Amino acid sequence: ALDQIGKTIQNHDETIMVKVGQTYAEFTAGETIITSKLIEGDYPNYNEAIPKNTTKKATVRRDDLFSVLRRISVMSNSRTRQIRLVFKDNEIQISSSDRDFRGEGKSSLQMEFEGEPITIGFNADFMIEILRLMDDDNVSITMNSPLSAALIKPADEAKAGQMLFLIMPLRLLDDEMND
């Protein structure tokens, strides 16, 4: 619903009226009305999911990473959209493959990296969407292990407190992790 509201807002210059009931929210812009059911129950404590201390940090140019992810994701599996990232020696090696169609894509980027090398999998679409929403020149990706949440935020510390994205990794197959 939020995507639809965002698209509607872009297409209207007039005031948008918001009406919230016990079980719904309604947005009206001109002749367009969007109604959404509100989630029942308590909202989860998202602060518990955000890692407080991370042992690995990559800093990379956002536009370069965005471009490589879009190009490499074309060859990812259509169901999982999984990409594989190897962070080591100030370089990110990014790859994807689709065994069903025997396609494969590989590329690498220079970056700044602190910590022990790590191989981790993510959904390409989620990473691309995060980077699309950011407008900073450089982004910071911090993580601990291939199975724990990673954080993506602006590399500029002054802006880092204003925007934070949490992304969960995808489990890589053992044979994919050991090149």
Tab-separated table of N, CA and C in Angstrom:
chain	number	residue	atom	x	y	z
A	1	ALA	N	0.826	-1.195	0.000
A	1	ALA	CA	0.000	0.000	0.000
A	1	ALA	C	0.868	1.255	0.000
A	2	LEU	N	2.004	1.216	0.733
A	2	LEU	CA	2.858	2.405	0.795
A	2	LEU	C	3.449	2.752	-0.569
A	3	ASP	N	3.790	1.735	-1.365
A	3	ASP	CA	4.284	1.992	-2.717
A	3	ASP	C	3.230	2.724	-3.536
A	4	GLN	N	2.001	2.252	-3.445
A	4	GLN	CA	0.905	2.863	-4.205
A	4	GLN	C	0.661	4.289	-3.745
A	5	ILE	N	0.738	4.525	-2.441
A	5	ILE	CA	0.547	5.876	-1.904
A	5	ILE	C	1.655	6.791	-2.416
A	6	GLY	N	2.894	6.288	-2.400
A	6	GLY	CA	4.023	7.074	-2.904
A	6	GLY	C	3.841	7.464	-4.348
A	7	LYS	N	3.390	6.529	-5.183
A	7	LYS	CA	3.156	6.823	-6.597
A	7	LYS	C	2.040	7.847	-6.755
A	8	THR	N	1.011	7.729	-5.937
A	8	THR	CA	-0.122	8.644	-6.005
A	8	THR	C	0.303	10.057	-5.608
A	9	ILE	N	1.113	10.161	-4.575
A	9	ILE	CA	1.576	11.469	-4.116
A	9	ILE	C	2.378	12.167	-5.210
A	10	GLN	N	3.199	11.428	-5.927
A	10	GLN	CA	4.014	12.010	-6.988
A	10	GLN	C	3.164	12.581	-8.115
A	11	ASN	N	1.992	12.027	-8.335
A	11	ASN	CA	1.154	12.429	-9.461
A	11	ASN	C	0.121	13.496	-9.110
A	12	HIS	N	0.086	13.949	-7.850
A	12	HIS	CA	-0.924	14.924	-7.443
A	12	HIS	C	-0.269	16.106	-6.752
A	13	ASP	N	-0.701	17.296	-7.140
A	13	ASP	CA	-0.202	18.511	-6.510
A	13	ASP	C	-1.105	18.968	-5.373
A	14	GLU	N	-2.324	18.439	-5.315
A	14	GLU	CA	-3.260	18.890	-4.307
A	14	GLU	C	-3.007	18.199	-2.957
A	15	THR	N	-3.741	18.630	-1.975
A	15	THR	CA	-3.624	18.105	-0.619
A	15	THR	C	-4.071	16.648	-0.574
A	16	ILE	N	-3.370	15.865	0.224
A	16	ILE	CA	-3.753	14.467	0.431
A	16	ILE	C	-4.386	14.354	1.806
A	17	MET	N	-5.598	13.816	1.836
A	17	MET	CA	-6.313	13.673	3.090
A	17	MET	C	-6.069	12.265	3.649
A	18	VAL	N	-5.738	12.209	4.932
A	18	VAL	CA	-5.481	10.939	5.599
A	18	VAL	C	-6.536	10.740	6.674
A	19	LYS	N	-7.164	9.581	6.646
A	19	LYS	CA	-8.200	9.249	7.623
A	19	LYS	C	-7.829	7.897	8.229
A	20	VAL	N	-7.740	7.827	9.563
A	20	VAL	CA	-7.346	6.584	10.234
A	20	VAL	C	-8.485	6.130	11.139
A	21	GLY	N	-8.924	4.901	10.906
A	21	GLY	CA	-9.949	4.292	11.746
A	21	GLY	C	-9.304	3.248	12.655
A	22	GLN	N	-10.107	2.457	13.326
A	22	GLN	CA	-9.584	1.432	14.241
A	22	GLN	C	-8.877	0.311	13.486
A	23	THR	N	-9.354	-0.011	12.295
A	23	THR	CA	-8.790	-1.157	11.566
A	23	THR	C	-8.291	-0.798	10.173
A	24	TYR	N	-8.332	0.476	9.805
A	24	TYR	CA	-7.936	0.851	8.446
A	24	TYR	C	-7.323	2.251	8.420
A	25	ALA	N	-6.647	2.539	7.324
A	25	ALA	CA	-6.166	3.891	7.021
A	25	ALA	C	-6.612	4.191	5.596
A	26	GLU	N	-7.049	5.397	5.356
A	26	GLU	CA	-7.533	5.780	4.039
A	26	GLU	C	-6.818	7.053	3.597
A	27	PHE	N	-6.362	7.045	2.347
A	27	PHE	CA	-5.641	8.176	1.773
A	27	PHE	C	-6.417	8.637	0.542
A	28	THR	N	-6.742	9.923	0.488
A	28	THR	CA	-7.501	10.460	-0.626
A	28	THR	C	-6.721	11.592	-1.278
A	29	ALA	N	-6.522	11.465	-2.595
A	29	ALA	CA	-5.857	12.508	-3.383
A	29	ALA	C	-6.686	12.706	-4.640
A	30	GLY	N	-7.409	13.807	-4.693
A	30	GLY	CA	-8.291	14.055	-5.833
A	30	GLY	C	-9.356	12.974	-5.906
A	31	GLU	N	-9.430	12.296	-7.055
A	31	GLU	CA	-10.413	11.230	-7.260
A	31	GLU	C	-9.897	9.864	-6.783
A	32	THR	N	-8.631	9.796	-6.386
A	32	THR	CA	-8.022	8.523	-5.994
A	32	THR	C	-8.160	8.300	-4.499
A	33	ILE	N	-8.650	7.117	-4.143
A	33	ILE	CA	-8.785	6.726	-2.742
A	33	ILE	C	-8.063	5.392	-2.551
A	34	ILE	N	-7.155	5.358	-1.587
A	34	ILE	CA	-6.441	4.124	-1.262
A	34	ILE	C	-6.762	3.785	0.188
A	35	THR	N	-7.238	2.560	0.399
A	35	THR	CA	-7.568	2.097	1.740
A	35	THR	C	-6.675	0.917	2.070
A	36	SER	N	-6.154	0.905	3.293
A	36	SER	CA	-5.274	-0.169	3.728
A	36	SER	C	-5.699	-0.655	5.104
A	37	LYS	N	-5.684	-1.954	5.282
A	37	LYS	CA	-6.007	-2.544	6.583
A	37	LYS	C	-4.806	-2.387	7.498
A	38	LEU	N	-5.032	-1.988	8.738
A	38	LEU	CA	-3.964	-1.836	9.698
A	38	LEU	C	-3.610	-3.200	10.308
A	39	ILE	N	-2.353	-3.387	10.604
A	39	ILE	CA	-1.884	-4.637	11.205
A	39	ILE	C	-2.373	-4.701	12.637
A	40	GLU	N	-2.904	-5.850	13.020
A	40	GLU	CA	-3.384	-6.033	14.382
A	40	GLU	C	-2.256	-6.517	15.271
A	41	GLY	N	-2.309	-6.160	16.546
A	41	GLY	CA	-1.311	-6.624	17.507
A	41	GLY	C	-0.200	-5.615	17.698
A	42	ASP	N	0.732	-5.992	18.545
A	42	ASP	CA	1.862	-5.116	18.857
A	42	ASP	C	2.896	-5.169	17.747
A	43	TYR	N	3.450	-4.014	17.429
A	43	TYR	CA	4.518	-3.941	16.441
A	43	TYR	C	5.786	-4.503	17.084
A	44	PRO	N	6.516	-5.352	16.368
A	44	PRO	CA	7.716	-5.946	16.969
A	44	PRO	C	8.747	-4.876	17.352
A	45	ASN	N	9.532	-5.158	18.384
A	45	ASN	CA	10.590	-4.256	18.813
A	45	ASN	C	11.758	-4.408	17.843
A	46	TYR	N	11.790	-3.554	16.831
A	46	TYR	CA	12.811	-3.666	15.789
A	46	TYR	C	14.216	-3.383	16.323
A	47	ASN	N	14.326	-2.641	17.413
A	47	ASN	CA	15.650	-2.343	17.973
A	47	ASN	C	16.399	-3.608	18.373
A	48	GLU	N	15.673	-4.643	18.740
A	48	GLU	CA	16.312	-5.902	19.120
A	48	GLU	C	16.959	-6.598	17.927
A	49	ALA	N	16.483	-6.328	16.716
A	49	ALA	CA	17.030	-6.968	15.517
A	49	ALA	C	18.271	-6.251	14.992
A	50	ILE	N	18.487	-5.010	15.415
A	50	ILE	CA	19.616	-4.230	14.910
A	50	ILE	C	20.877	-4.592	15.689
A	51	PRO	N	21.890	-5.113	14.998
A	51	PRO	CA	23.139	-5.458	15.694
A	51	PRO	C	23.768	-4.211	16.324
A	52	LYS	N	24.171	-4.328	17.593
A	52	LYS	CA	24.777	-3.196	18.298
A	52	LYS	C	26.259	-3.076	17.974
A	53	ASN	N	26.953	-4.206	17.884
A	53	ASN	CA	28.387	-4.213	17.590
A	53	ASN	C	28.621	-5.112	16.390
A	54	THR	N	29.366	-4.596	15.435
A	54	THR	CA	29.695	-5.399	14.264
A	54	THR	C	31.215	-5.486	14.136
A	55	THR	N	31.691	-6.576	13.548
A	55	THR	CA	33.129	-6.823	13.463
A	55	THR	C	33.698	-6.590	12.069
A	56	LYS	N	32.846	-6.352	11.098
A	56	LYS	CA	33.290	-6.155	9.720
A	56	LYS	C	32.591	-4.926	9.140
A	57	LYS	N	33.362	-4.111	8.423
A	57	LYS	CA	32.777	-2.902	7.844
A	57	LYS	C	33.367	-2.671	6.462
A	58	ALA	N	32.467	-2.528	5.485
A	58	ALA	CA	32.859	-2.199	4.113
A	58	ALA	C	32.315	-0.814	3.790
A	59	THR	N	33.122	-0.005	3.123
A	59	THR	CA	32.681	1.297	2.636
A	59	THR	C	32.905	1.302	1.134
A	60	VAL	N	31.825	1.564	0.393
A	60	VAL	CA	31.876	1.444	-1.066
A	60	VAL	C	31.060	2.563	-1.707
A	61	ARG	N	31.414	2.918	-2.929
A	61	ARG	CA	30.646	3.924	-3.678
A	61	ARG	C	29.271	3.346	-4.012
A	62	ARG	N	28.241	4.063	-3.629
A	62	ARG	CA	26.864	3.588	-3.804
A	62	ARG	C	26.530	3.349	-5.271
A	63	ASP	N	26.846	4.303	-6.134
A	63	ASP	CA	26.506	4.165	-7.547
A	63	ASP	C	27.183	2.956	-8.187
A	64	ASP	N	28.437	2.715	-7.825
A	64	ASP	CA	29.168	1.572	-8.380
A	64	ASP	C	28.533	0.255	-7.929
A	65	LEU	N	28.218	0.156	-6.633
A	65	LEU	CA	27.605	-1.066	-6.111
A	65	LEU	C	26.224	-1.271	-6.730
A	66	PHE	N	25.452	-0.218	-6.830
A	66	PHE	CA	24.114	-0.279	-7.431
A	66	PHE	C	24.204	-0.817	-8.860
A	67	SER	N	25.118	-0.280	-9.632
A	67	SER	CA	25.288	-0.686	-11.030
A	67	SER	C	25.685	-2.155	-11.152
A	68	VAL	N	26.649	-2.577	-10.345
A	68	VAL	CA	27.097	-3.978	-10.392
A	68	VAL	C	25.977	-4.913	-9.951
A	69	LEU	N	25.259	-4.576	-8.905
A	69	LEU	CA	24.168	-5.436	-8.429
A	69	LEU	C	23.083	-5.591	-9.490
A	70	ARG	N	22.733	-4.506	-10.155
A	70	ARG	CA	21.718	-4.597	-11.213
A	70	ARG	C	22.188	-5.507	-12.342
A	71	ARG	N	23.452	-5.376	-12.711
A	71	ARG	CA	23.999	-6.174	-13.812
A	71	ARG	C	24.111	-7.655	-13.419
A	72	ILE	N	24.605	-7.933	-12.233
A	72	ILE	CA	24.825	-9.312	-11.787
A	72	ILE	C	23.496	-10.004	-11.446
A	73	SER	N	22.538	-9.245	-10.930
A	73	SER	CA	21.273	-9.858	-10.509
A	73	SER	C	20.491	-10.462	-11.669
A	74	VAL	N	20.773	-10.017	-12.879
A	74	VAL	CA	20.098	-10.568	-14.059
A	74	VAL	C	20.332	-12.079	-14.149
A	75	MET	N	21.495	-12.519	-13.676
A	75	MET	CA	21.840	-13.938	-13.752
A	75	MET	C	21.497	-14.706	-12.479
A	76	SER	N	20.820	-14.068	-11.527
A	76	SER	CA	20.463	-14.762	-10.282
A	76	SER	C	19.225	-15.625	-10.488
A	77	ASN	N	19.031	-16.547	-9.581
A	77	ASN	CA	17.877	-17.431	-9.612
A	77	ASN	C	16.603	-16.589	-9.504
A	78	SER	N	15.633	-16.850	-10.355
A	78	SER	CA	14.423	-16.026	-10.394
A	78	SER	C	13.572	-16.160	-9.129
A	79	ARG	N	13.696	-17.244	-8.395
A	79	ARG	CA	12.926	-17.415	-7.157
A	79	ARG	C	13.614	-16.763	-5.967
A	80	THR	N	14.908	-17.012	-5.776
A	80	THR	CA	15.605	-16.520	-4.584
A	80	THR	C	16.256	-15.163	-4.786
A	81	ARG	N	16.598	-14.823	-6.038
A	81	ARG	CA	17.307	-13.581	-6.373
A	81	ARG	C	18.618	-13.467	-5.587
A	82	GLN	N	19.176	-14.603	-5.219
A	82	GLN	CA	20.376	-14.645	-4.384
A	82	GLN	C	21.630	-14.198	-5.126
A	83	ILE	N	22.391	-13.346	-4.442
A	83	ILE	CA	23.719	-12.971	-4.915
A	83	ILE	C	24.704	-13.327	-3.805
A	84	ARG	N	25.928	-13.538	-4.200
A	84	ARG	CA	26.990	-13.923	-3.267
A	84	ARG	C	28.008	-12.796	-3.238
A	85	LEU	N	28.341	-12.330	-2.040
A	85	LEU	CA	29.325	-11.269	-1.888
A	85	LEU	C	30.487	-11.779	-1.049
A	86	VAL	N	31.698	-11.583	-1.542
A	86	VAL	CA	32.906	-11.938	-0.805
A	86	VAL	C	33.636	-10.636	-0.513
A	87	PHE	N	33.769	-10.315	0.770
A	87	PHE	CA	34.466	-9.111	1.203
A	87	PHE	C	35.857	-9.517	1.676
A	88	LYS	N	36.901	-9.067	0.976
A	88	LYS	CA	38.276	-9.331	1.423
A	88	LYS	C	39.245	-8.459	0.639
A	89	ASP	N	40.365	-8.159	1.261
A	89	ASP	CA	41.457	-7.432	0.610
A	89	ASP	C	40.982	-6.174	-0.117
A	90	ASN	N	40.129	-5.378	0.531
A	90	ASN	CA	39.619	-4.126	-0.042
A	90	ASN	C	38.947	-4.308	-1.398
A	91	GLU	N	38.286	-5.453	-1.558
A	91	GLU	CA	37.550	-5.737	-2.785
A	91	GLU	C	36.293	-6.538	-2.429
A	92	ILE	N	35.194	-6.221	-3.111
A	92	ILE	CA	33.979	-7.041	-3.008
A	92	ILE	C	33.881	-7.814	-4.312
A	93	GLN	N	33.813	-9.134	-4.196
A	93	GLN	CA	33.553	-9.983	-5.353
A	93	GLN	C	32.070	-10.329	-5.295
A	94	ILE	N	31.351	-10.010	-6.338
A	94	ILE	CA	29.903	-10.207	-6.376
A	94	ILE	C	29.592	-11.197	-7.489
A	95	SER	N	28.801	-12.220	-7.148
A	95	SER	CA	28.452	-13.208	-8.168
A	95	SER	C	27.037	-13.712	-7.949
A	96	SER	N	26.488	-14.263	-9.013
A	96	SER	CA	25.177	-14.903	-8.953
A	96	SER	C	25.151	-15.992	-10.009
A	97	SER	N	24.266	-16.940	-9.801
A	97	SER	CA	24.119	-17.985	-10.812
A	97	SER	C	22.702	-18.526	-10.762
A	98	ASP	N	22.281	-19.039	-11.882
A	98	ASP	CA	20.984	-19.683	-11.981
A	98	ASP	C	21.227	-21.054	-12.584
A	99	ARG	N	21.220	-22.060	-11.738
A	99	ARG	CA	21.504	-23.422	-12.203
A	99	ARG	C	20.454	-23.938	-13.174
A	100	ASP	N	19.220	-23.439	-13.041
A	100	ASP	CA	18.155	-23.876	-13.953
A	100	ASP	C	18.466	-23.494	-15.395
A	101	PHE	N	19.058	-22.307	-15.585
A	101	PHE	CA	19.364	-21.822	-16.933
A	101	PHE	C	20.855	-21.806	-17.226
A	102	ARG	N	21.634	-22.298	-16.281
A	102	ARG	CA	23.100	-22.380	-16.410
A	102	ARG	C	23.723	-21.035	-16.728
A	103	GLY	N	23.190	-20.001	-16.086
A	103	GLY	CA	23.741	-18.661	-16.260
A	103	GLY	C	24.549	-18.263	-15.042
A	104	GLU	N	25.512	-17.401	-15.247
A	104	GLU	CA	26.377	-16.966	-14.160
A	104	GLU	C	26.864	-15.551	-14.427
A	105	GLY	N	26.980	-14.761	-13.367
A	105	GLY	CA	27.514	-13.410	-13.490
A	105	GLY	C	28.511	-13.148	-12.375
A	106	LYS	N	29.600	-12.459	-12.686
A	106	LYS	CA	30.629	-12.139	-11.694
A	106	LYS	C	31.174	-10.751	-11.963
A	107	SER	N	31.493	-10.045	-10.890
A	107	SER	CA	32.128	-8.745	-11.007
A	107	SER	C	32.787	-8.431	-9.665
A	108	SER	N	33.607	-7.395	-9.642
A	108	SER	CA	34.231	-6.987	-8.386
A	108	SER	C	34.334	-5.472	-8.326
A	109	LEU	N	34.440	-4.970	-7.111
A	109	LEU	CA	34.541	-3.540	-6.856
A	109	LEU	C	35.610	-3.286	-5.806
A	110	GLN	N	36.292	-2.165	-5.927
A	110	GLN	CA	37.215	-1.743	-4.888
A	110	GLN	C	36.417	-1.093	-3.767
A	111	MET	N	36.900	-1.241	-2.554
A	111	MET	CA	36.227	-0.673	-1.388
A	111	MET	C	37.220	-0.596	-0.252
A	112	GLU	N	36.810	0.029	0.828
A	112	GLU	CA	37.576	-0.005	2.067
A	112	GLU	C	36.942	-1.073	2.936
A	113	PHE	N	37.779	-1.919	3.559
A	113	PHE	CA	37.230	-3.007	4.371
A	113	PHE	C	38.026	-3.168	5.652
A	114	GLU	N	37.292	-3.303	6.759
A	114	GLU	CA	37.891	-3.552	8.065
A	114	GLU	C	37.325	-4.859	8.595
A	115	GLY	N	38.190	-5.769	9.043
A	115	GLY	CA	37.739	-7.027	9.631
A	115	GLY	C	38.227	-8.222	8.840
A	116	GLU	N	37.870	-9.400	9.341
A	116	GLU	CA	38.225	-10.651	8.681
A	116	GLU	C	37.365	-10.831	7.433
A	117	PRO	N	37.901	-11.504	6.402
A	117	PRO	CA	37.105	-11.749	5.193
A	117	PRO	C	35.788	-12.463	5.512
A	118	ILE	N	34.788	-12.206	4.706
A	118	ILE	CA	33.472	-12.829	4.902
A	118	ILE	C	32.818	-13.072	3.551
A	119	THR	N	32.124	-14.194	3.452
A	119	THR	CA	31.290	-14.522	2.294
A	119	THR	C	29.854	-14.560	2.792
A	120	ILE	N	28.977	-13.813	2.129
A	120	ILE	CA	27.603	-13.681	2.605
A	120	ILE	C	26.659	-13.585	1.408
A	121	GLY	N	25.447	-14.072	1.565
A	121	GLY	CA	24.451	-14.017	0.503
A	121	GLY	C	23.319	-13.074	0.857
A	122	PHE	N	22.812	-12.368	-0.146
A	122	PHE	CA	21.667	-11.478	0.039
A	122	PHE	C	20.727	-11.604	-1.145
A	123	ASN	N	19.495	-11.162	-0.955
A	123	ASN	CA	18.543	-11.036	-2.045
A	123	ASN	C	18.925	-9.774	-2.819
A	124	ALA	N	19.234	-9.922	-4.091
A	124	ALA	CA	19.685	-8.792	-4.912
A	124	ALA	C	18.645	-7.678	-4.956
A	125	ASP	N	17.372	-8.033	-5.063
A	125	ASP	CA	16.327	-7.017	-5.166
A	125	ASP	C	16.267	-6.145	-3.917
A	126	PHE	N	16.462	-6.763	-2.747
A	126	PHE	CA	16.429	-5.997	-1.499
A	126	PHE	C	17.599	-5.015	-1.445
A	127	MET	N	18.786	-5.475	-1.824
A	127	MET	CA	19.957	-4.587	-1.803
A	127	MET	C	19.804	-3.449	-2.811
A	128	ILE	N	19.314	-3.770	-3.989
A	128	ILE	CA	19.121	-2.752	-5.023
A	128	ILE	C	18.118	-1.700	-4.550
A	129	GLU	N	17.038	-2.134	-3.928
A	129	GLU	CA	16.023	-1.198	-3.443
A	129	GLU	C	16.592	-0.296	-2.352
A	130	ILE	N	17.373	-0.851	-1.446
A	130	ILE	CA	18.002	-0.046	-0.394
A	130	ILE	C	18.891	1.020	-1.017
A	131	LEU	N	19.746	0.620	-1.933
A	131	LEU	CA	20.664	1.573	-2.567
A	131	LEU	C	19.923	2.620	-3.393
A	132	ARG	N	18.807	2.217	-4.001
A	132	ARG	CA	18.000	3.157	-4.784
A	132	ARG	C	17.432	4.261	-3.892
A	133	LEU	N	17.111	3.919	-2.651
A	133	LEU	CA	16.518	4.881	-1.728
A	133	LEU	C	17.539	5.840	-1.111
A	134	MET	N	18.798	5.503	-1.220
A	134	MET	CA	19.852	6.335	-0.636
A	134	MET	C	20.385	7.309	-1.692
A	135	ASP	N	20.855	8.467	-1.233
A	135	ASP	CA	21.414	9.419	-2.192
A	135	ASP	C	22.837	9.835	-1.838
A	136	ASP	N	23.449	9.148	-0.907
A	136	ASP	CA	24.821	9.451	-0.509
A	136	ASP	C	25.809	8.862	-1.507
A	137	ASP	N	26.973	9.460	-1.605
A	137	ASP	CA	28.002	8.961	-2.516
A	137	ASP	C	28.549	7.612	-2.080
A	138	ASN	N	28.744	7.449	-0.770
A	138	ASN	CA	29.317	6.212	-0.227
A	138	ASN	C	28.391	5.610	0.815
A	139	VAL	N	28.367	4.281	0.845
A	139	VAL	CA	27.567	3.577	1.840
A	139	VAL	C	28.469	2.676	2.664
A	140	SER	N	28.007	2.403	3.861
A	140	SER	CA	28.708	1.528	4.783
A	140	SER	C	27.868	0.261	4.963
A	141	ILE	N	28.509	-0.892	4.844
A	141	ILE	CA	27.842	-2.173	5.087
A	141	ILE	C	28.574	-2.816	6.255
A	142	THR	N	27.873	-3.000	7.370
A	142	THR	CA	28.491	-3.607	8.544
A	142	THR	C	27.814	-4.932	8.838
A	143	MET	N	28.601	-5.891	9.299
A	143	MET	CA	28.074	-7.237	9.528
A	143	MET	C	28.967	-7.985	10.505
A	144	ASN	N	28.482	-9.142	10.963
A	144	ASN	CA	29.239	-9.998	11.861
A	144	ASN	C	29.539	-11.362	11.255
A	145	SER	N	28.503	-12.003	10.720
A	145	SER	CA	28.666	-13.364	10.209
A	145	SER	C	27.742	-13.581	9.017
A	146	PRO	N	27.965	-14.668	8.266
A	146	PRO	CA	27.112	-14.950	7.101
A	146	PRO	C	25.653	-15.252	7.455
A	147	LEU	N	25.364	-15.460	8.735
A	147	LEU	CA	24.005	-15.826	9.129
A	147	LEU	C	23.318	-14.777	9.998
A	148	SER	N	23.967	-13.619	10.193
A	148	SER	CA	23.339	-12.581	11.017
A	148	SER	C	23.047	-11.344	10.169
A	149	ALA	N	22.128	-10.540	10.659
A	149	ALA	CA	21.685	-9.341	9.935
A	149	ALA	C	22.862	-8.411	9.654
A	150	ALA	N	22.791	-7.721	8.532
A	150	ALA	CA	23.774	-6.703	8.167
A	150	ALA	C	23.071	-5.351	8.154
A	151	LEU	N	23.853	-4.302	8.326
A	151	LEU	CA	23.318	-2.944	8.298
A	151	LEU	C	23.901	-2.204	7.109
A	152	ILE	N	23.058	-1.451	6.429
A	152	ILE	CA	23.504	-0.593	5.334
A	152	ILE	C	23.062	0.813	5.688
A	153	LYS	N	24.022	1.739	5.662
A	153	LYS	CA	23.724	3.126	6.023
A	153	LYS	C	24.696	4.048	5.299
A	154	PRO	N	24.431	5.366	5.316
A	154	PRO	CA	25.374	6.296	4.700
A	154	PRO	C	26.738	6.194	5.386
A	155	ALA	N	27.805	6.295	4.610
A	155	ALA	CA	29.143	6.238	5.192
A	155	ALA	C	29.450	7.515	5.977
A	156	ASP	N	28.831	8.619	5.596
A	156	ASP	CA	28.997	9.890	6.295
A	156	ASP	C	28.356	9.774	7.678
A	157	GLU	N	29.169	9.823	8.723
A	157	GLU	CA	28.670	9.638	10.095
A	157	GLU	C	27.575	10.640	10.463
A	158	ALA	N	27.632	11.842	9.915
A	158	ALA	CA	26.611	12.851	10.217
A	158	ALA	C	25.241	12.425	9.695
A	159	LYS	N	25.215	11.678	8.583
A	159	LYS	CA	23.956	11.225	7.997
A	159	LYS	C	23.568	9.823	8.457
A	160	ALA	N	24.529	9.072	9.010
A	160	ALA	CA	24.295	7.670	9.364
A	160	ALA	C	23.179	7.506	10.391
A	161	GLY	N	22.998	8.485	11.271
A	161	GLY	CA	21.933	8.392	12.265
A	161	GLY	C	20.559	8.668	11.709
A	162	GLN	N	20.488	9.193	10.486
A	162	GLN	CA	19.211	9.549	9.884
A	162	GLN	C	18.606	8.423	9.049
A	163	MET	N	19.443	7.486	8.599
A	163	MET	CA	18.964	6.438	7.710
A	163	MET	C	19.718	5.144	8.009
A	164	LEU	N	18.974	4.067	8.207
A	164	LEU	CA	19.575	2.775	8.528
A	164	LEU	C	18.710	1.678	7.925
A	165	PHE	N	19.338	0.758	7.204
A	165	PHE	CA	18.614	-0.365	6.611
A	165	PHE	C	19.174	-1.666	7.183
A	166	LEU	N	18.300	-2.520	7.589
A	166	LEU	CA	18.660	-3.844	8.096
A	166	LEU	C	18.330	-4.846	6.998
A	167	ILE	N	19.278	-5.696	6.666
A	167	ILE	CA	19.040	-6.700	5.626
A	167	ILE	C	19.473	-8.058	6.159
A	168	MET	N	18.606	-9.036	5.989
A	168	MET	CA	18.904	-10.388	6.453
A	168	MET	C	19.593	-11.167	5.335
A	169	PRO	N	20.605	-11.942	5.695
A	169	PRO	CA	21.321	-12.709	4.668
A	169	PRO	C	20.537	-13.945	4.246
A	170	LEU	N	20.907	-14.476	3.099
A	170	LEU	CA	20.393	-15.758	2.627
A	170	LEU	C	21.480	-16.799	2.858
A	171	ARG	N	21.085	-17.965	3.264
A	171	ARG	CA	22.056	-19.032	3.494
A	171	ARG	C	22.604	-19.512	2.154
A	172	LEU	N	23.913	-19.468	2.028
A	172	LEU	CA	24.579	-19.942	0.824
A	172	LEU	C	24.825	-21.441	0.949
A	173	LEU	N	24.757	-22.153	-0.166
A	173	LEU	CA	25.094	-23.570	-0.152
A	173	LEU	C	26.583	-23.711	0.123
A	174	ASP	N	26.984	-24.780	0.817
A	174	ASP	CA	28.388	-24.987	1.172
A	174	ASP	C	29.307	-24.949	-0.035
A	175	ASP	N	28.882	-25.568	-1.142
A	175	ASP	CA	29.763	-25.596	-2.316
A	175	ASP	C	29.920	-24.203	-2.922
A	176	GLU	N	28.947	-23.305	-2.693
A	176	GLU	CA	29.055	-21.931	-3.205
A	176	GLU	C	29.975	-21.100	-2.338
A	177	MET	N	30.094	-21.471	-1.061
A	177	MET	CA	30.897	-20.684	-0.143
A	177	MET	C	32.377	-21.012	-0.247
A	178	ASN	N	32.719	-22.154	-0.813
A	178	ASN	CA	34.102	-22.578	-0.861
A	178	ASN	C	34.630	-22.610	-2.283
A	179	ASP	N	34.951	-21.446	-2.811
A	179	ASP	CA	35.512	-21.396	-4.164
A	179	ASP	C	36.965	-21.758	-4.121
